[in-house]
PDB file of C-alpha atoms in Angstrom:
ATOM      1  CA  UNK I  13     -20.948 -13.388   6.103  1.00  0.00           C
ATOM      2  CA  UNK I  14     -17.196 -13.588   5.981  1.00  0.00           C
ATOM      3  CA  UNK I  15     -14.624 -15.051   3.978  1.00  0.00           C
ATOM      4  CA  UNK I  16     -11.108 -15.878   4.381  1.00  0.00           C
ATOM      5  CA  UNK I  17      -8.288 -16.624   1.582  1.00  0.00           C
ATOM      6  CA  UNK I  18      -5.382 -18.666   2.525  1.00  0.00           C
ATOM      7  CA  UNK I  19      -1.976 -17.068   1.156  1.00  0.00           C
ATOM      8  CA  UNK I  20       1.337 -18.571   0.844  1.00  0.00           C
ATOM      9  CA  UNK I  21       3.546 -18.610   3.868  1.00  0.00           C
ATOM     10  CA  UNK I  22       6.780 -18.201   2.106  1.00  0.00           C
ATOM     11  CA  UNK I  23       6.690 -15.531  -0.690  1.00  0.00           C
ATOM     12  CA  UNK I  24       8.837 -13.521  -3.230  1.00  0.00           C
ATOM     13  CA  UNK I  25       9.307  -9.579  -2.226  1.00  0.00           C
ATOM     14  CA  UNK I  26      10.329  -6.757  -4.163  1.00  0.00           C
ATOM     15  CA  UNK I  27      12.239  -4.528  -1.896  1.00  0.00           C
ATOM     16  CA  UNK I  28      11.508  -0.814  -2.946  1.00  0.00           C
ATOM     17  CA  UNK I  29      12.479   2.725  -1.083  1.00  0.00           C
ATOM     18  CA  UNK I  30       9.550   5.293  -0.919  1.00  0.00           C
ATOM     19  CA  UNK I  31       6.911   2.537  -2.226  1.00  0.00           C
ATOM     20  CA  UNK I  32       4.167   2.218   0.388  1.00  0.00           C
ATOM     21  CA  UNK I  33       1.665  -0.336  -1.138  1.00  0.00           C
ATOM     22  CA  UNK I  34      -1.608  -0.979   0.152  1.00  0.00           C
ATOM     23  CA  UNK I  35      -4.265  -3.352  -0.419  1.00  0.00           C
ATOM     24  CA  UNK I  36      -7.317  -3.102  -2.491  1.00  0.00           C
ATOM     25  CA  UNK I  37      -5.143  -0.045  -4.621  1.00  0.00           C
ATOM     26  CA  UNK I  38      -3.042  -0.752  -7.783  1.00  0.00           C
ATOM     27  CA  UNK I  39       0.251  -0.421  -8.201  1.00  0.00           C
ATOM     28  CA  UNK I  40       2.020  -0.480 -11.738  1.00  0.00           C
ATOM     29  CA  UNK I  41       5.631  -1.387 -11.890  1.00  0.00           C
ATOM     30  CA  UNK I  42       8.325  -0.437 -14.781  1.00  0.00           C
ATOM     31  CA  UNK I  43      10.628  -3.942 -14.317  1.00  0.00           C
ATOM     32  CA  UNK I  44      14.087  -3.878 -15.593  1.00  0.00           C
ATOM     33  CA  UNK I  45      16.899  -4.926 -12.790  1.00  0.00           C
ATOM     34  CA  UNK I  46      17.802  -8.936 -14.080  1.00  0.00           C
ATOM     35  CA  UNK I  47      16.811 -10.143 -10.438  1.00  0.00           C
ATOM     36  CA  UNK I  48      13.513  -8.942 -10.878  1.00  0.00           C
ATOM     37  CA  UNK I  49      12.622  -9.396 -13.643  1.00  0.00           C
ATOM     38  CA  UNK I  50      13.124 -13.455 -12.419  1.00  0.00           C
ATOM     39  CA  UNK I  51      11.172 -12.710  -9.578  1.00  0.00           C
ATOM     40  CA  UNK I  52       8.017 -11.663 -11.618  1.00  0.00           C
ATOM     41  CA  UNK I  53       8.401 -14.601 -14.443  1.00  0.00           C
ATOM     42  CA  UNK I  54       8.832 -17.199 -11.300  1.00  0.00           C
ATOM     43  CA  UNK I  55       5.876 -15.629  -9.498  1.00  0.00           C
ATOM     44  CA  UNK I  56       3.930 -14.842 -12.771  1.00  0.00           C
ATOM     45  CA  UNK I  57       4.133 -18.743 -14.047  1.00  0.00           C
ATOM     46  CA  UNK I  58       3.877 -19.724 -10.268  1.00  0.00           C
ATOM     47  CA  UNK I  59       0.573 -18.457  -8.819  1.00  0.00           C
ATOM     48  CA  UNK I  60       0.847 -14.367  -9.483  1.00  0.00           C
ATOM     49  CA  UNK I  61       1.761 -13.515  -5.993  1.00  0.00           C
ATOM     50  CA  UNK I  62       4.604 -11.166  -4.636  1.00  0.00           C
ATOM     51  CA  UNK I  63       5.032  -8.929  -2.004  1.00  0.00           C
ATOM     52  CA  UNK I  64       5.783  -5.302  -2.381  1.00  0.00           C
ATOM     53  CA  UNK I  65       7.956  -3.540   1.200  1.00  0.00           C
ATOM     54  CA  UNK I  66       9.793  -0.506   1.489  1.00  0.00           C
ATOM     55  CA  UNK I  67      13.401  -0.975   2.469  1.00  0.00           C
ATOM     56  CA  UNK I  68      15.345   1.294   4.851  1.00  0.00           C
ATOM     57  CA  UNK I  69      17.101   4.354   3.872  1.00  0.00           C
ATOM     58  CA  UNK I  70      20.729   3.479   3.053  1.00  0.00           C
ATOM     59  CA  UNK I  71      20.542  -0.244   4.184  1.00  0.00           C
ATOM     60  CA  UNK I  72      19.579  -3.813   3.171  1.00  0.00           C
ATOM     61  CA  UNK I  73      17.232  -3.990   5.503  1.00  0.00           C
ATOM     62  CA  UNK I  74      13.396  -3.504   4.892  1.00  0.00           C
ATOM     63  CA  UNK I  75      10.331  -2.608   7.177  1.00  0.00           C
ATOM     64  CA  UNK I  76       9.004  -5.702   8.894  1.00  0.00           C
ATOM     65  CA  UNK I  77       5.056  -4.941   7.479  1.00  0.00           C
ATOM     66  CA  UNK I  78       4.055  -5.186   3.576  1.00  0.00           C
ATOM     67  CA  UNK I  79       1.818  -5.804   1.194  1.00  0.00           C
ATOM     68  CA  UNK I  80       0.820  -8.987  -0.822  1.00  0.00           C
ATOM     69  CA  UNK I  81      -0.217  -7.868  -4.365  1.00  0.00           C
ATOM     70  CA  UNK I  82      -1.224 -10.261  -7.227  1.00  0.00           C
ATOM     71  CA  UNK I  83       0.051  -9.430 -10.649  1.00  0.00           C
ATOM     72  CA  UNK I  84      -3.042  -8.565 -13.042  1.00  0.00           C
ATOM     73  CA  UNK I  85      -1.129  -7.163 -16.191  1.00  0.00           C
ATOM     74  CA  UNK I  86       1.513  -8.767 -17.424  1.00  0.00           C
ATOM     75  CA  UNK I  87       3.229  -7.317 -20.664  1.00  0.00           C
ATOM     76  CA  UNK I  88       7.071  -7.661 -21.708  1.00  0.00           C
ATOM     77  CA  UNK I  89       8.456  -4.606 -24.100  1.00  0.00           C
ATOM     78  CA  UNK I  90      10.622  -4.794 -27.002  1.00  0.00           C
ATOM     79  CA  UNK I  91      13.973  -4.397 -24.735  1.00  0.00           C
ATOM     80  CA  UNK I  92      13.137  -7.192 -22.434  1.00  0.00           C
ATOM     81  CA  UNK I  93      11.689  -5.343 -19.443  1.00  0.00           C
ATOM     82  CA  UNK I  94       8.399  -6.304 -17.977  1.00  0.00           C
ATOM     83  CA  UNK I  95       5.624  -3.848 -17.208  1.00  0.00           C
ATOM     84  CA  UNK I  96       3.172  -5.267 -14.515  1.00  0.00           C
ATOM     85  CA  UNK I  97       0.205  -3.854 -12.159  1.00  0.00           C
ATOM     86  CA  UNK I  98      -0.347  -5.258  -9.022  1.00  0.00           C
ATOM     87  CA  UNK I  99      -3.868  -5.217  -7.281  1.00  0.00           C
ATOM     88  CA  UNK I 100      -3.148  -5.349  -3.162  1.00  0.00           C
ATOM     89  CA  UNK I 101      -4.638  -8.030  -1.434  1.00  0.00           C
ATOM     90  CA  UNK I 102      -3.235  -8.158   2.278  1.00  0.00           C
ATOM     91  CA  UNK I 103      -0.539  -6.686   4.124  1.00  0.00           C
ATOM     92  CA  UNK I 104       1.734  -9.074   6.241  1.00  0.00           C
ATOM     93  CA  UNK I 105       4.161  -9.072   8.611  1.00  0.00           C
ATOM     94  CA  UNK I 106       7.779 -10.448   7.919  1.00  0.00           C
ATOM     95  CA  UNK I 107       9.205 -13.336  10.294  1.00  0.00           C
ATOM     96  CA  UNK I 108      12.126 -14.193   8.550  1.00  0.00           C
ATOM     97  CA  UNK I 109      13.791 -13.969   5.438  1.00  0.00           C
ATOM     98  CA  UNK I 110      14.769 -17.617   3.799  1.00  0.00           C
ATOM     99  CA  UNK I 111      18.126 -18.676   3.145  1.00  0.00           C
ATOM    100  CA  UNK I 112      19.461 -17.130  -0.402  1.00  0.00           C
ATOM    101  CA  UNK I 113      18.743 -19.864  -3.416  1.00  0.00           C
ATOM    102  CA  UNK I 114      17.585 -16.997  -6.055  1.00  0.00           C
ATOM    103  CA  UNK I 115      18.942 -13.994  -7.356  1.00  0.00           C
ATOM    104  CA  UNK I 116      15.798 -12.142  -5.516  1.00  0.00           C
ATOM    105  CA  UNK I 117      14.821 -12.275  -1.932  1.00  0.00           C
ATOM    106  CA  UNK I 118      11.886 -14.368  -0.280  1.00  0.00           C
ATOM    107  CA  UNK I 119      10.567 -14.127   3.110  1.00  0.00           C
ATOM    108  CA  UNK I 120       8.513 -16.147   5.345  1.00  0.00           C
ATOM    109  CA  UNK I 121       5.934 -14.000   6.425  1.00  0.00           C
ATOM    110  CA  UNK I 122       2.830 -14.359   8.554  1.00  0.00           C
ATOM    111  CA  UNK I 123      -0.966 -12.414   7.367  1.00  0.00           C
ATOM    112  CA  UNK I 124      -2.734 -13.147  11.238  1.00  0.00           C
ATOM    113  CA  UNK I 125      -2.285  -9.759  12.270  1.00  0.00           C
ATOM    114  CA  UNK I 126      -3.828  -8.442   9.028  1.00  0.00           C
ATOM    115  CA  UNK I 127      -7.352 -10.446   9.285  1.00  0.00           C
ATOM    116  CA  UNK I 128      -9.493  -7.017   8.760  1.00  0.00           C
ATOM    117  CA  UNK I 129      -7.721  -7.123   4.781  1.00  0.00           C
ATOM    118  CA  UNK I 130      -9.435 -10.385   4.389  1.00  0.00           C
ATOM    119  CA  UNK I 131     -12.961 -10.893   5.793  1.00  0.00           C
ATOM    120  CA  UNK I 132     -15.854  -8.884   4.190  1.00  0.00           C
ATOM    121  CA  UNK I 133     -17.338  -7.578   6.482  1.00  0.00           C
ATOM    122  CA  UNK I 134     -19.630  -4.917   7.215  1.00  0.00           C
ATOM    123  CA  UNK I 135     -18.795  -4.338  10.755  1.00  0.00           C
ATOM    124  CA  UNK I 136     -15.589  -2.606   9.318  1.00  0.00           C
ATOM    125  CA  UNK I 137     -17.609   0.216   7.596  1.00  0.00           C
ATOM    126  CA  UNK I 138     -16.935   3.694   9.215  1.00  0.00           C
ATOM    127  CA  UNK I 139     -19.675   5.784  10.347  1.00  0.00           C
ATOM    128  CA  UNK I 140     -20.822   8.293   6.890  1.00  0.00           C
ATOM    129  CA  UNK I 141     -20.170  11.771   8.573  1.00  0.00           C
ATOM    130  CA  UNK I 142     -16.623  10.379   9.992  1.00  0.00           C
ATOM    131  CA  UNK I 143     -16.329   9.528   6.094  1.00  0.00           C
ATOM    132  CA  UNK I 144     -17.393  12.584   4.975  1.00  0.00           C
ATOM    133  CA  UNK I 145     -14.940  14.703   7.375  1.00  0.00           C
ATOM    134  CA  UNK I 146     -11.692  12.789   6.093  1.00  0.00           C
ATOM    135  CA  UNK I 147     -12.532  13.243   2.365  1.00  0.00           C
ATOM    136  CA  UNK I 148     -13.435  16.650   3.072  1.00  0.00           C
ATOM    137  CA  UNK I 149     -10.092  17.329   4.567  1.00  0.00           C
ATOM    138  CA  UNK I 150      -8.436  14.991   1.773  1.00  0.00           C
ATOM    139  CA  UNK I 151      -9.897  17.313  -1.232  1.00  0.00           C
ATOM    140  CA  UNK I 152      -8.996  20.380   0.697  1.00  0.00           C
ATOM    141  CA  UNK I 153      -5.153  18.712   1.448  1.00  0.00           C
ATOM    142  CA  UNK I 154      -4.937  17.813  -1.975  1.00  0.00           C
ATOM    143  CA  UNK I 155      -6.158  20.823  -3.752  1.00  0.00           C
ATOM    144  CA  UNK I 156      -3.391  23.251  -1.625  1.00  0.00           C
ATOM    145  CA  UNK I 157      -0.680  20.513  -3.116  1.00  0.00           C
ATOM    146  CA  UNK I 158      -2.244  21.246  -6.401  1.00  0.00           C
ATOM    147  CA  UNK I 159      -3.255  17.342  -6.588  1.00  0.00           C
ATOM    148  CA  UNK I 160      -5.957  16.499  -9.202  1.00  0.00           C
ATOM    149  CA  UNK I 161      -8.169  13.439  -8.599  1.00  0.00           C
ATOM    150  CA  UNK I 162     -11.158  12.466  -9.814  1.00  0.00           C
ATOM    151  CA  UNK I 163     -13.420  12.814  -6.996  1.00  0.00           C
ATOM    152  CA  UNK I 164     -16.699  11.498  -8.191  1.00  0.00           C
ATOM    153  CA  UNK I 165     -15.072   8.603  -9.761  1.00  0.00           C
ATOM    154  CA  UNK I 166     -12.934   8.031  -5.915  1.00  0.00           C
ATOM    155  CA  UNK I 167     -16.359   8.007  -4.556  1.00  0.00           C
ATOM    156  CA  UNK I 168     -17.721   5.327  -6.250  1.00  0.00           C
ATOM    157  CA  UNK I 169     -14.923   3.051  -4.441  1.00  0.00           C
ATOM    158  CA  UNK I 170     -15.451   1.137  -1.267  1.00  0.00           C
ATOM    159  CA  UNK I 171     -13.722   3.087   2.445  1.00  0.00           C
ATOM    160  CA  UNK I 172     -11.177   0.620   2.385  1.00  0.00           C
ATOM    161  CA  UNK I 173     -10.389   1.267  -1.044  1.00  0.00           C
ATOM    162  CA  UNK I 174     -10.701   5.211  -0.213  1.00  0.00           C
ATOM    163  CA  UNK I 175      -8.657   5.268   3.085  1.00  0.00           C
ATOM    164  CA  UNK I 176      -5.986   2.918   1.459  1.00  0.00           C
ATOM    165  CA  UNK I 177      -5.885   5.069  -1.889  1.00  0.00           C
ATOM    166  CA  UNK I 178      -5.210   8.714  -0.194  1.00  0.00           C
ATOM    167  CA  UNK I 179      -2.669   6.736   2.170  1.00  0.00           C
ATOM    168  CA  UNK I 180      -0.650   5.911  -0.475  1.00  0.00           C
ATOM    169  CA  UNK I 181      -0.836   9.164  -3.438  1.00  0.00           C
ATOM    170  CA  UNK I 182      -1.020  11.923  -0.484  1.00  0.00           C
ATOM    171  CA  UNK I 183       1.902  13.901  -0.475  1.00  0.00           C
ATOM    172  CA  UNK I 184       3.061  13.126   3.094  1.00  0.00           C
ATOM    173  CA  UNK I 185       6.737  11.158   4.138  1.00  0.00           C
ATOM    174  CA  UNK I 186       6.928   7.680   3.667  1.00  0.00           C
ATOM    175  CA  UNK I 187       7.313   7.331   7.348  1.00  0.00           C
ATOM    176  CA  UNK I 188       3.940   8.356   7.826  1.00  0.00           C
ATOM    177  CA  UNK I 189       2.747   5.799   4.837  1.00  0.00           C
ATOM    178  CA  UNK I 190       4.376   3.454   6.664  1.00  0.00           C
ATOM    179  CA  UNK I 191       2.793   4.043   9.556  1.00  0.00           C
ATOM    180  CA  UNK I 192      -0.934   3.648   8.321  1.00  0.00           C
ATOM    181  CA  UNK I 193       0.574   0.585   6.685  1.00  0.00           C
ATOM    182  CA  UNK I 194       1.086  -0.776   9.839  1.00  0.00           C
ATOM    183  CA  UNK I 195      -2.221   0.169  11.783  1.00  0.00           C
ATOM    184  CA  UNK I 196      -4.268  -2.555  11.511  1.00  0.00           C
ATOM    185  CA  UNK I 197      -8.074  -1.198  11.959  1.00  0.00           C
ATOM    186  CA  UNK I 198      -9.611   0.355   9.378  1.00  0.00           C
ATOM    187  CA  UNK I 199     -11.267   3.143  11.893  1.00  0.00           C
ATOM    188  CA  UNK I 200      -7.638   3.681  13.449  1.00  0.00           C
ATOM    189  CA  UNK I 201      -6.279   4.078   9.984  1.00  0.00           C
ATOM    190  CA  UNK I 202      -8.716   6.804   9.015  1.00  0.00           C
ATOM    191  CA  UNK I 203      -8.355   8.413  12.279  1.00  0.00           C
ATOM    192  CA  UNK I 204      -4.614   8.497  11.714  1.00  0.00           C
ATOM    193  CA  UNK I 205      -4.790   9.794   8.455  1.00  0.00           C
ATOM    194  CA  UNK I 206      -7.181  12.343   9.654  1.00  0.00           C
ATOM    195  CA  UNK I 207      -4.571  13.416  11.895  1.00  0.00           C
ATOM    196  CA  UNK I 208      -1.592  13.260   9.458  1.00  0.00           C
ATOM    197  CA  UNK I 209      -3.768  16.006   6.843  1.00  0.00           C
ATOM    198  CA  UNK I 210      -4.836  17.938   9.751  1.00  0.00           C
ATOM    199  CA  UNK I 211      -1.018  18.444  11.044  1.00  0.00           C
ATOM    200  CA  UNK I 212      -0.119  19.673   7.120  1.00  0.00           C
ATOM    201  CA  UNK I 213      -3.142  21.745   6.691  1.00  0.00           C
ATOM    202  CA  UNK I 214      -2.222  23.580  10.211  1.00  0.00           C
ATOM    203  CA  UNK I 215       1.639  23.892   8.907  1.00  0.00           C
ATOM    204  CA  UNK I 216       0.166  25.319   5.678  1.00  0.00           C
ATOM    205  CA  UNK I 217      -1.961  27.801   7.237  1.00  0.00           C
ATOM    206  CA  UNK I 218       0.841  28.722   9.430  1.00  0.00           C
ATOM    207  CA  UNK I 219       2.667  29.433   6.507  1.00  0.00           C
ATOM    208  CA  UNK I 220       0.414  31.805   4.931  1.00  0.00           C
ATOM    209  CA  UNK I 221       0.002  33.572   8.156  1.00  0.00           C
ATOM    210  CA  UNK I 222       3.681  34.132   8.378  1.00  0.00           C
ATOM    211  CA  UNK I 223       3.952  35.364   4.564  1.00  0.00           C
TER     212      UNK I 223
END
């Protein structure tokens, strides 16, 4: 069976260099700048929904694809900033941004492209030995970064969660997190990753070769 959630077309965003955010994965956030912190109070007492996109190096501009995250912790500190954890729900794609009324910035964005986030559906479940091959490569990527994660307890998450959740920790650019941001299928997402680890691993071995 499937099921589809209606979002708002028109939503608050959080502009943020080098934060790829993906959905299904949490995402806490230390809030402190005065526009924000309005942006999470109007969201918070609105319906708990903002969007999370990574803006462009040296520019007010900001990729057009990110991610729709409701706010599931909401505590304010002593001096006045606000510390908050999103949970992902659906990326979307931005059409426009909406005439400045707030000290934040809102877009009118569009989630059609982005169905696969919503529908459960097991028709979206990767085949186990593809599975197995990526986290095998992940756990061998990670350990020559000297990453720690908690393998058994990643396991117990569903593929979506565990593609999404080494897309956004693994230490590659946030070019290439933008890029599996952007590719819609699941099974094109894993292959891409797959293909981002390998290209490091290779570089690595290369590297002790050469030493």
């Amino acid at each position: 069976m499937s099921m589809k959630e209606e979002f708002p077309k028109i939503i608050p965003v959080f502009p943020l260099n080098g934060v790829i955010y993906f959905p299904k994965t949490n995402l806490p956030l230390n809030i402190f700048e005065e526009r924000y912190l309005e942006l999470v109070d109007d969201a918070y007492k609105k319906d708990k929904l903002m969007g999370m996109v990574q803006s462009k190096k040296d520019s007010n501009s900001v990729y057009q694809v990110g991610c729709l995250g409701k706010i599931s912790d909401y505590n304010k500190t002593k001096d006045g900033r606000l510390l908050i954890n999103l949970t992902g729900l659906t990326r979307f794609e931005i059409k426009k941004e909406i005439i400045k009324t707030k000290k934040y910035r809102e877009f009118q964005v569009d989630y059609d492209k982005f169905d696969e986030d919503k529908i459960i559906d097991k028709k979206y479940i990767l085949k186990k030995e593809n599975m197995d091959f990526l986290l095998k490569k992940s756990k061998l990527f990670f350990e020559k970064n000297g990453l720690l994660l908690n393998w058994k307890e990643f396991e117990k998450l569903d593929q979506n969660q565990q593609v999404n959740t080494i897309s956004m920790i693994a230490p590659i650019s946030n070019e290439e997190k933008q890029k599996l941001l952007e590719t819609i299928a699941l099974n094109d997402k894993s292959i891409t990753l797959l293909n981002i680890i390998e290209f490091y691993l290779h570089e690595t071995n290369q590297k002790l070769r050469l030493q």
